[in-house]
PDB file of C-alpha atoms in Angstrom:
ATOM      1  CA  UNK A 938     -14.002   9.492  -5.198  1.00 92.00           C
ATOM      2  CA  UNK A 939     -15.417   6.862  -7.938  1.00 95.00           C
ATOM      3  CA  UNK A 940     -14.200   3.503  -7.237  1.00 97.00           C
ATOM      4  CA  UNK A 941     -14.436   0.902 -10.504  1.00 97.00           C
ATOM      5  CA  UNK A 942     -14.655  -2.667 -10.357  1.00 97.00           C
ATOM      6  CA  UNK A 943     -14.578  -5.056 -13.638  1.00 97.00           C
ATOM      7  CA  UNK A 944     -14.857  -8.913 -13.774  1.00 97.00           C
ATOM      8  CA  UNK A 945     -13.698 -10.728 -16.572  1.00 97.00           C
ATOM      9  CA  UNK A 946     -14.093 -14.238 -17.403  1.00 96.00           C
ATOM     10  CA  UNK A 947     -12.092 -15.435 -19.593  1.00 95.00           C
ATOM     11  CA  UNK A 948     -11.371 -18.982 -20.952  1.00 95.00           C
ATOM     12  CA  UNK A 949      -7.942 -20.483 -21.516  1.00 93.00           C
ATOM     13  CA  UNK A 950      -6.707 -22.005 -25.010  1.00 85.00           C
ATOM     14  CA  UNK A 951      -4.757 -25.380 -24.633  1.00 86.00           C
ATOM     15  CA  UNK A 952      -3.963 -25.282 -20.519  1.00 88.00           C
ATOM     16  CA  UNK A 953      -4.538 -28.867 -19.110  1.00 89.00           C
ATOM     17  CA  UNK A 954      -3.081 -28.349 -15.649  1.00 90.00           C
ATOM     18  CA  UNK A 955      -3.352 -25.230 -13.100  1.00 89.00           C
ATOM     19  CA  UNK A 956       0.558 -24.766 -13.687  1.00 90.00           C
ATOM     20  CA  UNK A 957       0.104 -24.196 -17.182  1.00 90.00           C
ATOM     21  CA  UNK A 958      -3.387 -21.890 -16.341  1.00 91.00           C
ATOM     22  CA  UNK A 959      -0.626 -19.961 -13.807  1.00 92.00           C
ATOM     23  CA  UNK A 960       1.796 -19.539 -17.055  1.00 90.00           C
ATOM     24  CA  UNK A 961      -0.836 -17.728 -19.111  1.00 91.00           C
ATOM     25  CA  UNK A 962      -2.793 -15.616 -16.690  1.00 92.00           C
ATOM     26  CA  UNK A 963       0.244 -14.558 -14.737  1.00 94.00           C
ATOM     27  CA  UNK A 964       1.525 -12.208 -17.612  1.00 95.00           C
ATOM     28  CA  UNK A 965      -1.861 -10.918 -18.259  1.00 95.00           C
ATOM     29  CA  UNK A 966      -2.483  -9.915 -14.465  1.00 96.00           C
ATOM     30  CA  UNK A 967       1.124  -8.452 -14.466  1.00 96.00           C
ATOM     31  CA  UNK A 968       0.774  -6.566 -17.884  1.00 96.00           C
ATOM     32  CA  UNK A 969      -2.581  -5.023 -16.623  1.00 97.00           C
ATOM     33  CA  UNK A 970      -0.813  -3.621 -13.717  1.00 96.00           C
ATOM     34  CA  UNK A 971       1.765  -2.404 -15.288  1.00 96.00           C
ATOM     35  CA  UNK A 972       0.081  -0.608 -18.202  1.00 96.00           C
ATOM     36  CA  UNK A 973      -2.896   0.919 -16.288  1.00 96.00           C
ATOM     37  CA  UNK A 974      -1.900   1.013 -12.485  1.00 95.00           C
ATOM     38  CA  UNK A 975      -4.999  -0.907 -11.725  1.00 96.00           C
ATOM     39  CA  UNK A 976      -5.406  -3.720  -8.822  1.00 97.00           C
ATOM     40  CA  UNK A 977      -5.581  -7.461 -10.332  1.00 97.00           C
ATOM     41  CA  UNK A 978      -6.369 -10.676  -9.154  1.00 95.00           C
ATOM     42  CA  UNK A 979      -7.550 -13.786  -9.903  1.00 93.00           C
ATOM     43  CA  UNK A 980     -10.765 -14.158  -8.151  1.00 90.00           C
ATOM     44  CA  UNK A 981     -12.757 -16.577  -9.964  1.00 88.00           C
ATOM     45  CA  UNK A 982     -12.825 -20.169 -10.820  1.00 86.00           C
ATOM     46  CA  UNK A 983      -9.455 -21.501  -9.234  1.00 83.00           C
ATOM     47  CA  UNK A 984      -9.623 -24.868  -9.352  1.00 87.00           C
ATOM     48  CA  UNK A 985     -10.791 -24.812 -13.103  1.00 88.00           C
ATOM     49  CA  UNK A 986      -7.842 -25.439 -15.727  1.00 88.00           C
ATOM     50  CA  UNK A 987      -9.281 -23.648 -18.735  1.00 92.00           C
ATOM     51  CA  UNK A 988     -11.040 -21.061 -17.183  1.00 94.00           C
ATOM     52  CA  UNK A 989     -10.477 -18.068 -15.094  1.00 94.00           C
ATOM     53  CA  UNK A 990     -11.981 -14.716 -13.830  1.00 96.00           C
ATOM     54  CA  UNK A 991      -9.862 -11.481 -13.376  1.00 96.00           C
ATOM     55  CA  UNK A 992     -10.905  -9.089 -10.927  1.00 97.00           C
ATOM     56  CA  UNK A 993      -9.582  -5.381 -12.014  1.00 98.00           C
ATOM     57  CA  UNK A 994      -9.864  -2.120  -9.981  1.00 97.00           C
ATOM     58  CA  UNK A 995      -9.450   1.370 -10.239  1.00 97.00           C
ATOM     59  CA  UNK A 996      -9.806   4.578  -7.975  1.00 96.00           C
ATOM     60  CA  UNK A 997     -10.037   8.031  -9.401  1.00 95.00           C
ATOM     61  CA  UNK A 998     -11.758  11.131  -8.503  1.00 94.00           C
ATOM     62  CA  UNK A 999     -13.591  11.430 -12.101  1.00 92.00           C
ATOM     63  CA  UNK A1000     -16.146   8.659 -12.842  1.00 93.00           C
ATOM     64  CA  UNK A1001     -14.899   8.895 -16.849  1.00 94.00           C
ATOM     65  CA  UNK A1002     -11.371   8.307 -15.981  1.00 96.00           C
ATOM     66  CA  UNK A1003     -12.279   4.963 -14.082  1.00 96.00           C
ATOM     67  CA  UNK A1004     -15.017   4.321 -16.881  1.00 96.00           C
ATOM     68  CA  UNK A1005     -11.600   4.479 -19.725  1.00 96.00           C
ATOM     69  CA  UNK A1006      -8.978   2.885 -17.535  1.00 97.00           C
ATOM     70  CA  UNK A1007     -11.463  -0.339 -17.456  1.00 97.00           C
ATOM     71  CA  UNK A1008     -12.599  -0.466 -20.905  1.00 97.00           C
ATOM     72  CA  UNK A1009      -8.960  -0.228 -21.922  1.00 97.00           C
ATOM     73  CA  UNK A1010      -8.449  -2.957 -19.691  1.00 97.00           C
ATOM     74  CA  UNK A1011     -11.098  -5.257 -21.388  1.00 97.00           C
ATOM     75  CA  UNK A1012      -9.727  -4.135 -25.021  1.00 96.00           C
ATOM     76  CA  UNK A1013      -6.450  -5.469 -23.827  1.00 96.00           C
ATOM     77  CA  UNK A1014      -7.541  -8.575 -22.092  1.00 96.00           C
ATOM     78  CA  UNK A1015      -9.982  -9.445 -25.407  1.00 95.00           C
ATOM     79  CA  UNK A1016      -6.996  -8.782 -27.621  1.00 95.00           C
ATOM     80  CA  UNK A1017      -4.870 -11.403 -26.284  1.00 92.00           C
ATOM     81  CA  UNK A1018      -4.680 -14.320 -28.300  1.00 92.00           C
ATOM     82  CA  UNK A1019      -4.181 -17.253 -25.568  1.00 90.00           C
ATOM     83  CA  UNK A1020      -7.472 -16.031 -23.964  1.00 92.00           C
ATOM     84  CA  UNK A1021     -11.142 -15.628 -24.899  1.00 93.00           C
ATOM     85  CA  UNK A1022     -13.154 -13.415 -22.983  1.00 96.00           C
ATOM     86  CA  UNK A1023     -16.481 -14.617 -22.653  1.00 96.00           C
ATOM     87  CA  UNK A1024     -17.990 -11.838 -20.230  1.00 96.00           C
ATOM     88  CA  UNK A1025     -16.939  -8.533 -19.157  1.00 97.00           C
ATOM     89  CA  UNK A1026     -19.469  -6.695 -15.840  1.00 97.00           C
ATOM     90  CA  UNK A1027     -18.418  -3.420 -14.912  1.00 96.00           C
ATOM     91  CA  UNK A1028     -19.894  -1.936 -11.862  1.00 96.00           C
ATOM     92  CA  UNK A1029     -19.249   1.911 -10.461  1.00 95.00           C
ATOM     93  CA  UNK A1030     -19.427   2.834  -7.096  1.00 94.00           C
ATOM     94  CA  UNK A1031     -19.594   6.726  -6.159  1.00 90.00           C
ATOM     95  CA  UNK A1032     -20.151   9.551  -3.553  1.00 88.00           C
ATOM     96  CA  UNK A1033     -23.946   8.727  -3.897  1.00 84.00           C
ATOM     97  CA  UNK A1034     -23.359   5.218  -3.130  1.00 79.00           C
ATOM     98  CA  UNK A1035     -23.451   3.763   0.753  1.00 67.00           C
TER      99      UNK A1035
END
């Protein structure tokens, strides 16, 4: 079993309240979900209006598998206009790993 973690920090266009920083990473948090079965949350920087940092995670028994899912992930999150991702860290934890 390979277990895949990926943070993303992203920053947030014109959001000056955390209702409005709720509006625009909601979808993206639901859309990753949807699209790649992975676990989301927001883990990062929750009192901040214009910034946030997505916590994704994926499980699969072939390291390359988790190592696509969460690329395809960042492509998606990078491609969104509303958002700018200014760092992506992926870290892999595996059979070897205690």
């Amino acid at each position: 079993m390979f277990v895949g973690a990926l943070e993303l920090d992203v920053l947030l266009g014109d959001v000056r309240s955390l209702k409005q920083k709720r509006s625009v990473v909601r979808p993206v948090v639901a859309e990753l979900r949807r699209k790649f079965e992975v676990a989301v949350s927001e883990a990062g920087h929750l009192d901040l209006h214009r910034r946030a940092l997505l916590g994704v995670a994926c499980v699969a028994a072939d390291p390359g598998h988790v190592t696509e899912v969460l690329d395809r992930c960042e492509r998606l999150v990078a491609a969104r206009p509303e958002l700018e991702l200014l760092s992506a860290r992926h870290r892999m934890l595996g059979p070897e790993d205690e």
